[in-house]
Amino acid sequence: INSIVKKHCVDMIGRINNVIEDLTDPNIELTSTLLKVQVLAHKLKNDKLKEWVDSEINGYEDEKDVPYYRIINAAVLGNIEQFRGLGGYASRSKVQLSVAHTEKVYDINMQQIILKDSFSAYEHMLQKEDNYRINIPSIYYNNLSKIFANDWKVTSAWKVLSHHSIKGVLDSIKSNLLQFMLEIGDELGEGDNIDFMKKKNIIDDLFDKNLGAGNTININTGSDITQTTISGENNKTNIAKGNSISQEI
């Protein structure tokens, strides 16, 4: 029995160290590392880690379950037109729109984007050159137009999902997962007689600290640092692959 316990301990510590090595190797994609974390979660019999890594690999089915580090604020751009009479129009493209007044009217967060797809989907999106756009339904155009004088009207509007934002989220996941693994390794030590079940509560606390609801993650979106938080239950955003994405809010 002792030899079995020792073998199990050595195996678990080896798996943790292997994940740490992967997370510190810039040449290894995190998607493959998450598969190793998935195995580790089952070996540890840790339900919190199981649920988290399964959702990161496969995506989150329900928006209310999406962790806050996957919720970002984005710029809202639009095209506007002004009627000049006799069938003539003036137009401006890619104008940044102010949305605060519209959010108050409709009780929504129009700038918010919820990244609910699988981790690999966003890794794939980073391989494209262009930023992504999420179209805002035309029902909001009249209200968005109210900020403009001289009868300028919004004819189309969208959120910009930038490469910086996506990369910031993915880097945050990697960084916090690495910290979690390092702290598990420190807690378990290098012994060959570790009672993993007795360590369950400690591992749960470390999960909550680094990956759970008790942690705050700063997301780098270029020149600014944006702290993301959940700000309501009425936000409806879906992410899909492609440069032009339609959605309902």
XYZ file of N, CA and C in Angstrom:
747
model
N 0.836 -1.203 0.000
C 0.000 0.000 0.000
C 0.870 1.251 0.000
N 1.939 1.249 0.838
C 2.818 2.410 0.913
C 3.458 2.725 -0.439
N 3.819 1.680 -1.165
C 4.448 1.894 -2.474
C 3.455 2.512 -3.461
N 2.184 2.094 -3.322
C 1.139 2.665 -4.192
C 0.934 4.143 -3.873
N 0.892 4.457 -2.575
C 0.727 5.854 -2.147
C 1.893 6.699 -2.637
N 3.113 6.162 -2.473
C 4.292 6.910 -2.916
C 4.256 7.157 -4.415
N 3.874 6.123 -5.161
C 3.798 6.261 -6.616
C 2.768 7.314 -7.006
N 1.624 7.314 -6.295
C 0.557 8.288 -6.575
C 1.048 9.704 -6.284
N 1.740 9.904 -5.184
C 2.252 11.223 -4.806
C 3.262 11.730 -5.829
N 4.181 10.862 -6.202
C 5.195 11.244 -7.179
C 4.540 11.607 -8.511
N 3.515 10.828 -8.898
C 2.798 11.085 -10.154
C 2.110 12.447 -10.118
N 1.436 12.771 -9.015
C 0.711 14.023 -8.895
C 1.656 15.211 -8.918
N 2.720 15.140 -8.153
C 3.696 16.228 -8.126
C 4.332 16.396 -9.507
N 4.584 15.278 -10.185
C 5.141 15.333 -11.536
C 4.204 16.024 -12.511
N 2.906 15.734 -12.393
C 1.913 16.357 -13.274
C 1.842 17.872 -13.036
N 1.866 18.270 -11.771
C 1.833 19.699 -11.436
C 3.058 20.405 -12.002
N 4.229 19.804 -11.804
C 5.458 20.407 -12.315
C 5.464 20.471 -13.839
N 4.868 19.471 -14.472
C 4.791 19.446 -15.931
C 3.913 20.578 -16.452
N 2.799 20.832 -15.761
C 1.919 21.941 -16.141
C 2.651 23.270 -15.965
N 3.388 23.411 -14.871
C 4.151 24.641 -14.626
C 5.176 24.864 -15.734
N 5.843 23.802 -16.153
C 6.830 23.916 -17.233
C 6.164 24.361 -18.533
N 4.987 23.805 -18.816
C 4.257 24.190 -20.030
C 3.859 25.662 -19.988
N 3.389 26.117 -18.815
C 2.907 27.489 -18.688
C 4.025 28.511 -18.809
N 5.239 28.096 -18.549
C 6.384 29.018 -18.654
C 7.121 28.865 -19.984
N 6.611 28.008 -20.860
C 7.216 27.821 -22.180
C 6.380 28.572 -23.215
N 6.885 29.654 -23.794
C 6.093 30.453 -24.737
C 5.756 29.717 -26.025
N 6.404 28.591 -26.273
C 6.166 27.849 -27.506
C 5.021 26.844 -27.388
N 4.497 26.656 -26.175
C 3.414 25.690 -25.969
C 2.090 26.434 -25.832
N 1.132 26.088 -26.676
C -0.181 26.734 -26.611
C -0.915 26.295 -25.347
N -1.638 27.240 -24.772
C -2.319 26.962 -23.514
C -3.413 25.911 -23.674
N -3.988 25.801 -24.860
C -5.043 24.806 -25.078
C -4.547 23.401 -24.745
N -3.333 23.064 -25.166
C -2.790 21.733 -24.880
C -2.483 21.583 -23.394
N -2.056 22.660 -22.753
C -1.776 22.622 -21.322
C -3.065 22.421 -20.529
N -4.154 23.032 -20.991
C -5.435 22.882 -20.298
C -5.899 21.426 -20.280
N -5.553 20.673 -21.308
C -5.900 19.251 -21.326
C -5.173 18.509 -20.203
N -3.925 18.907 -19.948
C -3.182 18.302 -18.837
C -3.800 18.713 -17.493
N -4.258 19.964 -17.409
C -4.922 20.427 -16.186
C -6.224 19.658 -15.977
N -6.904 19.332 -17.072
C -8.143 18.560 -16.980
C -7.885 17.189 -16.361
N -6.820 16.537 -16.785
C -6.447 15.238 -16.206
C -6.075 15.409 -14.742
N -5.291 16.442 -14.451
C -4.872 16.708 -13.071
C -6.072 16.942 -12.161
N -7.066 17.689 -12.652
C -8.265 17.962 -11.850
C -8.992 16.678 -11.481
N -9.057 15.743 -12.419
C -9.705 14.454 -12.141
C -8.872 13.625 -11.169
N -7.556 13.666 -11.321
C -6.680 12.934 -10.400
C -6.792 13.485 -8.981
N -6.921 14.818 -8.883
C -7.048 15.459 -7.570
C -8.461 15.327 -6.993
N -9.398 14.918 -7.871
C -10.818 14.839 -7.488
C -11.309 16.193 -6.966
N -10.900 17.246 -7.677
C -11.266 18.606 -7.302
C -12.346 19.127 -8.240
N -13.572 19.224 -7.736
C -14.719 19.590 -8.570
C -14.619 21.007 -9.116
N -14.101 21.923 -8.312
C -13.991 23.308 -8.770
C -13.059 23.411 -9.969
N -11.918 22.760 -9.867
C -10.954 22.804 -10.961
C -11.486 22.052 -12.180
N -12.192 20.937 -11.951
C -12.800 20.188 -13.058
C -13.757 21.061 -13.844
N -14.677 21.719 -13.145
C -15.690 22.540 -13.801
C -15.054 23.707 -14.549
N -14.059 24.323 -13.915
C -13.404 25.469 -14.543
C -12.686 25.073 -15.831
N -11.872 24.022 -15.763
C -11.075 23.665 -16.942
C -11.962 23.105 -18.049
N -13.030 22.385 -17.701
C -13.963 21.901 -18.717
C -14.595 23.076 -19.465
N -14.960 24.124 -18.729
C -15.586 25.296 -19.350
C -14.594 26.074 -20.192
N -13.346 26.154 -19.741
C -12.336 26.866 -20.526
C -12.046 26.130 -21.832
N -12.063 24.812 -21.789
C -11.782 24.015 -22.988
C -12.957 24.016 -23.952
N -14.169 23.862 -23.423
C -15.349 23.679 -24.267
C -16.214 24.925 -24.416
N -15.962 25.940 -23.611
C -16.797 27.136 -23.630
C -17.856 27.068 -22.536
N -18.412 28.214 -22.224
C -19.427 28.319 -21.171
C -20.810 28.317 -21.799
N -21.667 27.388 -21.358
C -22.995 27.261 -21.944
C -23.895 28.435 -21.576
N -23.816 28.891 -20.351
C -24.694 29.950 -19.860
C -23.873 31.194 -19.554
N -24.328 32.340 -20.038
C -23.586 33.582 -19.826
C -23.410 33.926 -18.352
N -24.366 33.544 -17.530
C -24.276 33.874 -16.105
C -23.133 33.121 -15.419
N -22.639 32.058 -16.059
C -21.535 31.285 -15.495
C -20.167 31.763 -15.990
N -20.157 32.699 -16.935
C -18.885 33.179 -17.485
C -18.149 33.992 -16.429
N -16.904 33.631 -16.110
C -16.154 34.382 -15.094
C -15.846 35.795 -15.570
N -15.680 36.697 -14.621
C -15.545 38.117 -14.932
C -14.300 38.444 -15.732
N -13.252 37.591 -15.673
C -12.060 37.905 -16.459
C -12.300 37.697 -17.947
N -13.443 37.082 -18.302
C -13.818 36.926 -19.703
C -14.829 37.994 -20.134
N -15.071 38.976 -19.291
C -16.009 40.046 -19.620
C -15.220 41.340 -19.756
N -15.291 41.942 -20.926
C -14.478 43.123 -21.201
C -15.354 44.271 -21.698
N -14.822 45.474 -21.613
C -15.457 46.648 -22.198
C -14.780 46.971 -23.517
N -15.578 47.356 -24.514
C -15.047 47.611 -25.847
C -15.545 48.958 -26.364
N -14.822 49.500 -27.322
C -15.261 50.725 -27.992
C -16.466 50.406 -28.872
N -17.378 51.369 -28.967
C -18.544 51.247 -29.850
C -18.373 52.252 -30.984
N -18.321 51.774 -32.201
C -18.157 52.613 -33.384
C -19.406 52.554 -34.247
N -19.546 53.522 -35.131
C -20.697 53.520 -36.021
C -20.473 54.377 -37.243
N -21.332 54.196 -38.220
C -21.387 55.055 -39.404
C -22.594 55.977 -39.266
N -22.425 57.245 -39.633
C -23.523 58.203 -39.507
C -23.742 58.933 -40.832
N -24.975 59.394 -41.039
C -25.335 60.117 -42.260
C -26.154 61.346 -41.908
N -26.072 62.333 -42.792
C -26.863 63.553 -42.644
C -27.508 63.891 -43.986
N -28.833 64.082 -43.967
C -29.553 64.421 -45.197
C -29.267 65.883 -45.550
N -28.833 66.130 -46.783
C -28.467 67.471 -47.220
C -29.484 68.073 -48.191
N -30.606 67.388 -48.389
C -31.617 67.908 -49.303
C -31.360 67.513 -50.747
N -32.432 67.499 -51.545
C -32.345 67.158 -52.968
C -31.678 65.795 -53.180
N -31.932 64.894 -52.231
C -31.402 63.538 -52.364
C -29.942 63.394 -52.009
N -29.337 64.445 -51.480
C -27.924 64.379 -51.145
C -27.690 64.011 -49.682
N -26.603 63.320 -49.412
C -26.243 62.903 -48.052
C -24.762 63.162 -47.792
N -24.486 63.504 -46.558
C -23.102 63.509 -46.082
C -22.933 62.310 -45.163
N -21.758 61.749 -45.124
C -21.559 60.557 -44.297
C -20.194 60.594 -43.612
N -20.118 59.940 -42.459
C -18.872 59.753 -41.733
C -18.789 58.290 -41.316
N -17.598 57.741 -41.384
C -17.417 56.312 -41.101
C -16.609 56.104 -39.827
N -16.922 55.042 -39.120
C -16.166 54.586 -37.944
C -16.035 55.695 -36.892
N -17.150 56.335 -36.604
C -17.200 57.362 -35.575
C -17.393 56.689 -34.220
N -16.612 57.093 -33.218
C -16.812 56.521 -31.887
C -18.092 57.078 -31.291
N -18.961 56.203 -30.821
C -20.272 56.593 -30.327
C -20.299 56.634 -28.806
N -20.983 57.641 -28.283
C -21.244 57.706 -26.848
C -22.507 56.896 -26.567
N -22.433 55.984 -25.605
C -23.555 55.063 -25.387
C -24.195 55.197 -24.012
N -23.683 56.090 -23.164
C -24.150 56.166 -21.776
C -25.652 56.439 -21.694
N -26.146 57.357 -22.525
C -27.570 57.695 -22.468
C -28.446 56.530 -22.941
N -27.961 55.794 -23.936
C -28.718 54.645 -24.437
C -28.752 53.530 -23.406
N -27.633 53.327 -22.694
C -27.583 52.295 -21.653
C -28.589 52.590 -20.544
N -28.760 53.872 -20.205
C -29.719 54.233 -19.158
C -31.156 53.956 -19.610
N -31.452 54.252 -20.872
C -32.810 54.053 -21.400
C -33.172 52.576 -21.434
N -32.253 51.753 -21.902
C -32.534 50.329 -22.102
C -32.019 49.435 -20.975
N -31.341 50.023 -19.986
C -30.803 49.267 -18.853
C -29.906 48.120 -19.333
N -28.936 48.467 -20.172
C -27.984 47.488 -20.684
C -26.575 48.080 -20.598
N -25.587 47.231 -20.740
C -24.203 47.671 -20.870
C -23.796 47.418 -22.312
N -23.919 48.451 -23.133
C -23.705 48.288 -24.567
C -22.245 48.053 -24.920
N -21.330 48.467 -24.056
C -19.910 48.284 -24.330
C -19.391 46.911 -23.905
N -20.189 46.177 -23.184
C -19.721 44.922 -22.612
C -19.719 43.787 -23.631
N -18.654 43.012 -23.609
C -18.552 41.810 -24.439
C -18.258 40.628 -23.515
N -19.058 39.580 -23.633
C -18.888 38.370 -22.828
C -18.253 37.290 -23.708
N -17.057 36.890 -23.350
C -16.324 35.895 -24.136
C -16.637 34.496 -23.608
N -17.626 33.850 -24.203
C -18.111 32.578 -23.665
C -17.638 31.360 -24.454
N -16.960 31.577 -25.584
C -16.522 30.450 -26.400
C -15.298 29.769 -25.789
N -14.891 28.680 -26.400
C -13.746 27.914 -25.907
C -12.467 28.734 -26.008
N -11.510 28.398 -25.163
C -10.215 29.080 -25.179
C -9.571 28.995 -26.559
N -9.659 27.826 -27.189
C -9.024 27.635 -28.494
C -9.636 28.535 -29.559
N -10.933 28.860 -29.417
C -11.579 29.752 -30.389
C -10.924 31.122 -30.388
N -10.540 31.593 -29.209
C -9.917 32.915 -29.126
C -8.439 32.861 -29.528
N -7.783 31.725 -29.274
C -6.432 31.544 -29.811
C -6.472 31.613 -31.339
N -7.502 30.996 -31.927
C -7.655 31.002 -33.378
C -7.921 32.424 -33.876
N -8.722 33.195 -33.154
C -9.044 34.563 -33.561
C -7.795 35.442 -33.606
N -6.829 35.174 -32.724
C -5.607 35.962 -32.695
C -4.740 35.738 -33.939
N -4.999 34.662 -34.662
C -4.229 34.380 -35.870
C -4.676 35.234 -37.050
N -5.855 35.859 -36.934
C -6.360 36.750 -37.979
C -5.751 38.137 -37.801
N -5.617 38.871 -38.865
C -4.998 40.188 -38.793
C -5.967 41.248 -38.268
N -7.220 41.173 -38.670
C -8.173 42.224 -38.341
C -8.782 42.028 -36.961
N -9.214 43.158 -36.375
C -10.032 43.080 -35.177
C -11.410 42.534 -35.558
N -12.189 42.159 -34.563
C -13.510 41.598 -34.807
C -14.572 42.622 -34.427
N -15.707 42.543 -35.079
C -16.802 43.449 -34.780
C -18.053 42.671 -34.418
N -18.784 43.202 -33.472
C -20.033 42.603 -33.028
C -21.132 43.617 -33.287
N -21.994 43.335 -34.224
C -22.994 44.294 -34.660
C -24.043 44.571 -33.587
N -24.416 45.822 -33.462
C -25.458 46.245 -32.531
C -26.762 46.364 -33.316
N -27.864 45.794 -32.841
C -29.131 45.808 -33.581
C -29.629 47.228 -33.856
N -30.317 47.363 -34.970
C -30.782 48.681 -35.425
C -31.824 49.302 -34.503
N -32.430 48.520 -33.618
C -33.427 49.055 -32.698
C -32.856 50.177 -31.832
N -31.520 50.201 -31.667
C -30.884 51.190 -30.806
C -30.391 52.424 -31.569
N -30.481 52.427 -32.893
C -29.859 53.490 -33.680
C -30.468 54.864 -33.403
N -31.806 54.933 -33.301
C -32.453 56.234 -33.059
C -31.956 56.853 -31.760
N -31.833 56.044 -30.725
C -31.382 56.566 -29.441
C -29.913 56.952 -29.492
N -29.114 56.166 -30.179
C -27.698 56.499 -30.330
C -27.500 57.795 -31.110
N -28.441 58.109 -31.998
C -28.335 59.312 -32.830
C -28.590 60.597 -32.051
N -29.179 60.505 -30.872
C -29.577 61.692 -30.124
C -28.401 62.536 -29.653
N -27.200 61.970 -29.627
C -26.041 62.747 -29.186
C -25.541 63.692 -30.275
N -26.018 63.498 -31.527
C -25.528 64.301 -32.643
C -26.478 65.454 -32.950
N -25.912 66.604 -33.247
C -26.702 67.759 -33.680
C -26.887 67.726 -35.196
N -27.717 68.627 -35.692
C -27.884 68.834 -37.139
C -28.357 67.591 -37.877
N -29.180 66.789 -37.189
C -29.855 65.639 -37.831
C -28.916 64.564 -38.371
N -27.747 64.424 -37.751
C -26.925 63.267 -38.085
C -27.573 62.012 -37.497
N -27.601 60.942 -38.288
C -28.264 59.705 -37.873
C -27.288 58.532 -37.930
N -27.366 57.676 -36.932
C -26.568 56.446 -36.932
C -27.206 55.450 -37.890
N -26.433 54.965 -38.843
C -26.942 53.986 -39.815
C -26.428 52.565 -39.554
N -25.366 52.457 -38.783
C -24.879 51.143 -38.360
C -23.984 51.360 -37.147
N -23.902 50.348 -36.292
C -23.093 50.454 -35.073
C -22.593 49.078 -34.679
N -21.420 49.062 -34.044
C -20.843 47.780 -33.659
C -19.837 47.970 -32.526
N -19.588 46.878 -31.806
C -18.530 46.841 -30.803
C -17.264 46.308 -31.458
N -16.134 46.823 -31.008
C -14.851 46.370 -31.546
C -14.202 45.420 -30.544
N -14.025 44.181 -30.961
C -13.304 43.195 -30.157
C -11.876 43.139 -30.686
N -10.975 43.819 -30.002
C -9.618 43.979 -30.511
C -8.722 42.802 -30.140
N -7.642 42.670 -30.890
C -6.628 41.660 -30.573
C -6.048 41.896 -29.187
N -5.834 43.163 -28.828
C -5.275 43.486 -27.519
C -6.172 42.956 -26.402
N -7.485 43.130 -26.579
C -8.425 42.674 -25.551
C -8.407 41.162 -25.410
N -8.443 40.460 -26.551
C -8.437 38.994 -26.522
C -7.143 38.484 -25.899
N -6.022 39.036 -26.352
C -4.728 38.596 -25.827
C -4.622 38.891 -24.333
N -5.169 40.018 -23.906
C -5.140 40.354 -22.491
C -5.881 39.340 -21.649
N -7.035 38.882 -22.133
C -7.810 37.874 -21.410
C -7.052 36.553 -21.349
N -6.508 36.116 -22.487
C -5.791 34.836 -22.534
C -4.537 34.870 -21.662
N -3.824 35.998 -21.691
C -2.633 36.126 -20.853
C -2.992 36.106 -19.368
N -4.132 36.700 -19.020
C -4.572 36.713 -17.623
C -4.905 35.306 -17.140
N -5.574 34.530 -18.000
C -5.893 33.143 -17.654
C -4.606 32.357 -17.408
N -3.650 32.514 -18.304
C -2.384 31.791 -18.193
C -1.629 32.193 -16.932
N -1.565 33.482 -16.661
C -0.831 33.985 -15.504
C -1.437 33.497 -14.194
N -2.762 33.539 -14.093
C -3.418 33.131 -12.854
C -3.404 31.616 -12.670
N -3.467 30.881 -13.771
C -3.352 29.429 -13.681
C -1.949 29.052 -13.216
N -0.940 29.737 -13.727
C 0.442 29.479 -13.304
C 0.597 29.743 -11.805
N 0.054 30.864 -11.330
C 0.156 31.182 -9.909
C -0.530 30.114 -9.062
N -1.674 29.644 -9.529
C -2.418 28.580 -8.833
C -1.574 27.314 -8.729
N -0.954 26.917 -9.839
C -0.143 25.706 -9.850
C 1.091 25.844 -8.957
N 1.719 27.010 -8.986
C 2.887 27.233 -8.135
C 2.516 27.137 -6.657
N 1.378 27.683 -6.303
C 0.960 27.663 -4.901
C 0.533 26.261 -4.465
N -0.082 25.496 -5.383
C -0.391 24.094 -5.070
C 0.910 23.325 -4.826
N 1.876 23.534 -5.721
C 3.167 22.859 -5.571
C 3.829 23.188 -4.251
N 3.793 24.466 -3.860
C 4.389 24.871 -2.579
C 3.650 24.225 -1.410
N 2.343 24.140 -1.504
C 1.537 23.591 -0.414
C 1.741 22.091 -0.261
N 1.818 21.383 -1.374
C 1.957 19.926 -1.314
C 3.386 19.498 -1.011
N 4.342 20.317 -1.442
C 5.733 19.957 -1.216
C 6.189 18.850 -2.148
N 7.288 18.222 -1.791
C 7.883 17.183 -2.638
C 7.871 15.814 -1.958
N 7.047 15.652 -0.943
C 7.019 14.393 -0.221
C 6.355 13.272 -0.994
N 6.503 12.054 -0.469
C 5.887 10.892 -1.119
C 4.819 10.269 -0.221
N 4.324 11.047 0.734
C 3.278 10.541 1.634
C 2.257 11.654 1.901
N 1.722 12.215 0.814
C 0.801 13.349 0.896
C -0.636 12.844 0.898
N -1.438 13.307 1.850
C -2.864 12.982 1.884
C -3.607 14.069 1.117
N -3.910 13.793 -0.150
C -4.509 14.807 -1.007
C -5.923 15.173 -0.568
N -6.648 14.230 0.014
C -8.007 14.525 0.457
C -7.996 15.525 1.611
N -7.007 15.422 2.494
C -6.890 16.373 3.603
C -6.505 17.765 3.098
N -5.911 17.803 1.922
C -5.493 19.072 1.342
C -6.595 19.704 0.479
N -7.742 19.010 0.361
C -8.784 19.470 -0.561
C -9.232 20.900 -0.261
N -9.518 21.209 0.999
C -9.997 22.546 1.348
C -8.954 23.617 1.042
N -7.696 23.274 1.258
C -6.619 24.219 0.976
C -6.534 24.483 -0.527
N -6.646 23.397 -1.320
C -6.604 23.543 -2.773
C -7.797 24.364 -3.259
N -8.975 24.124 -2.659
C -10.169 24.912 -3.002
C -9.941 26.393 -2.713
N -9.332 26.698 -1.588
C -9.061 28.090 -1.227
C -8.079 28.732 -2.209
N -7.076 27.949 -2.613
C -6.112 28.464 -3.583
C -6.785 28.701 -4.938
N -7.721 27.833 -5.291
C -8.473 28.018 -6.540
C -9.279 29.305 -6.478
N -10.016 29.491 -5.383
C -10.828 30.701 -5.238
C -9.967 31.953 -5.295
N -8.798 31.879 -4.706
C -7.890 33.023 -4.661
C -7.380 33.399 -6.049
N -7.047 32.396 -6.859
C -6.396 32.661 -8.133
C -7.320 32.620 -9.350
N -8.327 31.757 -9.324
C -9.175 31.571 -10.505
C -10.658 31.740 -10.227
N -11.025 31.792 -8.956
C -12.435 31.844 -8.610
C -12.962 33.255 -8.461
N -14.139 33.361 -7.849
C -14.860 34.623 -7.762
C -14.186 35.635 -6.860
N -13.244 35.195 -6.029
C -12.625 36.122 -5.097
C -11.434 36.868 -5.652
N -11.106 36.643 -6.920
C -9.898 37.236 -7.484
C -10.245 38.383 -8.420
N -9.364 39.372 -8.520
C -9.511 40.486 -9.451
C -8.408 40.391 -10.479
N -8.783 40.437 -11.743
C -7.819 40.279 -12.825
C -7.786 41.547 -13.656
N -6.608 42.114 -13.862
C -6.455 43.272 -14.726
C -6.175 42.807 -16.142
N -6.908 43.353 -17.090
C -6.778 42.948 -18.484
C -6.129 44.076 -19.266
N -5.022 43.771 -19.922
C -4.312 44.766 -20.714
C -4.957 44.874 -22.079
N -5.509 46.042 -22.392
C -6.171 46.240 -23.680
C -5.417 47.254 -24.523
N -4.096 47.221 -24.464
C -3.290 48.134 -25.251
C -2.571 49.092 -24.320
N -2.840 50.386 -24.486
C -2.169 51.381 -23.671
C -2.840 51.562 -22.322
N -4.057 51.023 -22.153
C -4.803 51.181 -20.914
C -4.973 49.842 -20.225
N -5.160 49.899 -18.910
C -5.501 48.711 -18.141
C -6.945 48.858 -17.703
N -7.774 47.889 -18.062
C -9.184 47.947 -17.721
C -9.495 46.861 -16.713
N -10.085 47.207 -15.586
C -10.499 46.213 -14.603
C -11.925 45.819 -14.925
N -12.144 44.539 -15.226
C -13.447 44.101 -15.683
C -14.271 43.558 -14.530
N -15.558 43.908 -14.541
C -16.477 43.415 -13.524
C -17.815 43.105 -14.173
N -18.602 42.258 -13.542
C -19.952 41.991 -13.996
C -20.859 43.091 -13.469
N -21.669 43.672 -14.350
C -22.465 44.811 -13.918
C -23.953 44.623 -14.189
N -24.440 43.393 -14.156
C -25.870 43.180 -14.335
C -26.164 41.846 -14.969
N -27.436 41.487 -14.989
C -27.848 40.189 -15.525
C -28.590 40.322 -16.851
N -28.755 41.554 -17.358
C -29.540 41.751 -18.565
C -28.692 41.855 -19.822
N -27.398 41.609 -19.693
C -26.515 41.748 -20.831
C -26.494 40.459 -21.640
N -26.780 40.566 -22.923
C -26.857 39.395 -23.787
C -25.884 39.559 -24.937
N -24.747 38.912 -24.864
C -23.734 39.032 -25.902
C -23.232 37.653 -26.276
N -23.158 37.386 -27.567
C -22.628 36.118 -28.032
C -21.452 36.377 -28.948
N -20.424 35.552 -28.823
C -19.237 35.693 -29.648
C -19.227 34.579 -30.687
N -18.903 34.936 -31.922
C -18.773 33.937 -32.977
C -17.507 34.248 -33.758
N -17.058 33.292 -34.540
C -15.858 33.505 -35.334
C -16.221 34.316 -36.584
N -15.312 35.199 -36.981
C -15.530 35.967 -38.191
C -15.305 37.437 -37.972
N -15.219 38.204 -39.060
C -14.961 39.628 -38.960
C -16.227 40.441 -38.799
N -17.373 39.908 -39.180
C -18.639 40.613 -39.026
C -19.596 39.709 -38.284
N -19.938 40.083 -37.084
C -20.697 39.204 -36.195
C -21.986 39.898 -35.811
N -23.111 39.227 -36.004
C -24.386 39.773 -35.572
C -24.740 39.220 -34.217
N -25.418 40.024 -33.422
C -25.791 39.576 -32.090
C -27.031 40.310 -31.633
N -27.634 39.807 -30.560
C -28.715 40.492 -29.906
C -28.274 40.891 -28.531
N -28.711 42.086 -28.097
C -28.369 42.562 -26.760
C -29.603 42.439 -25.878
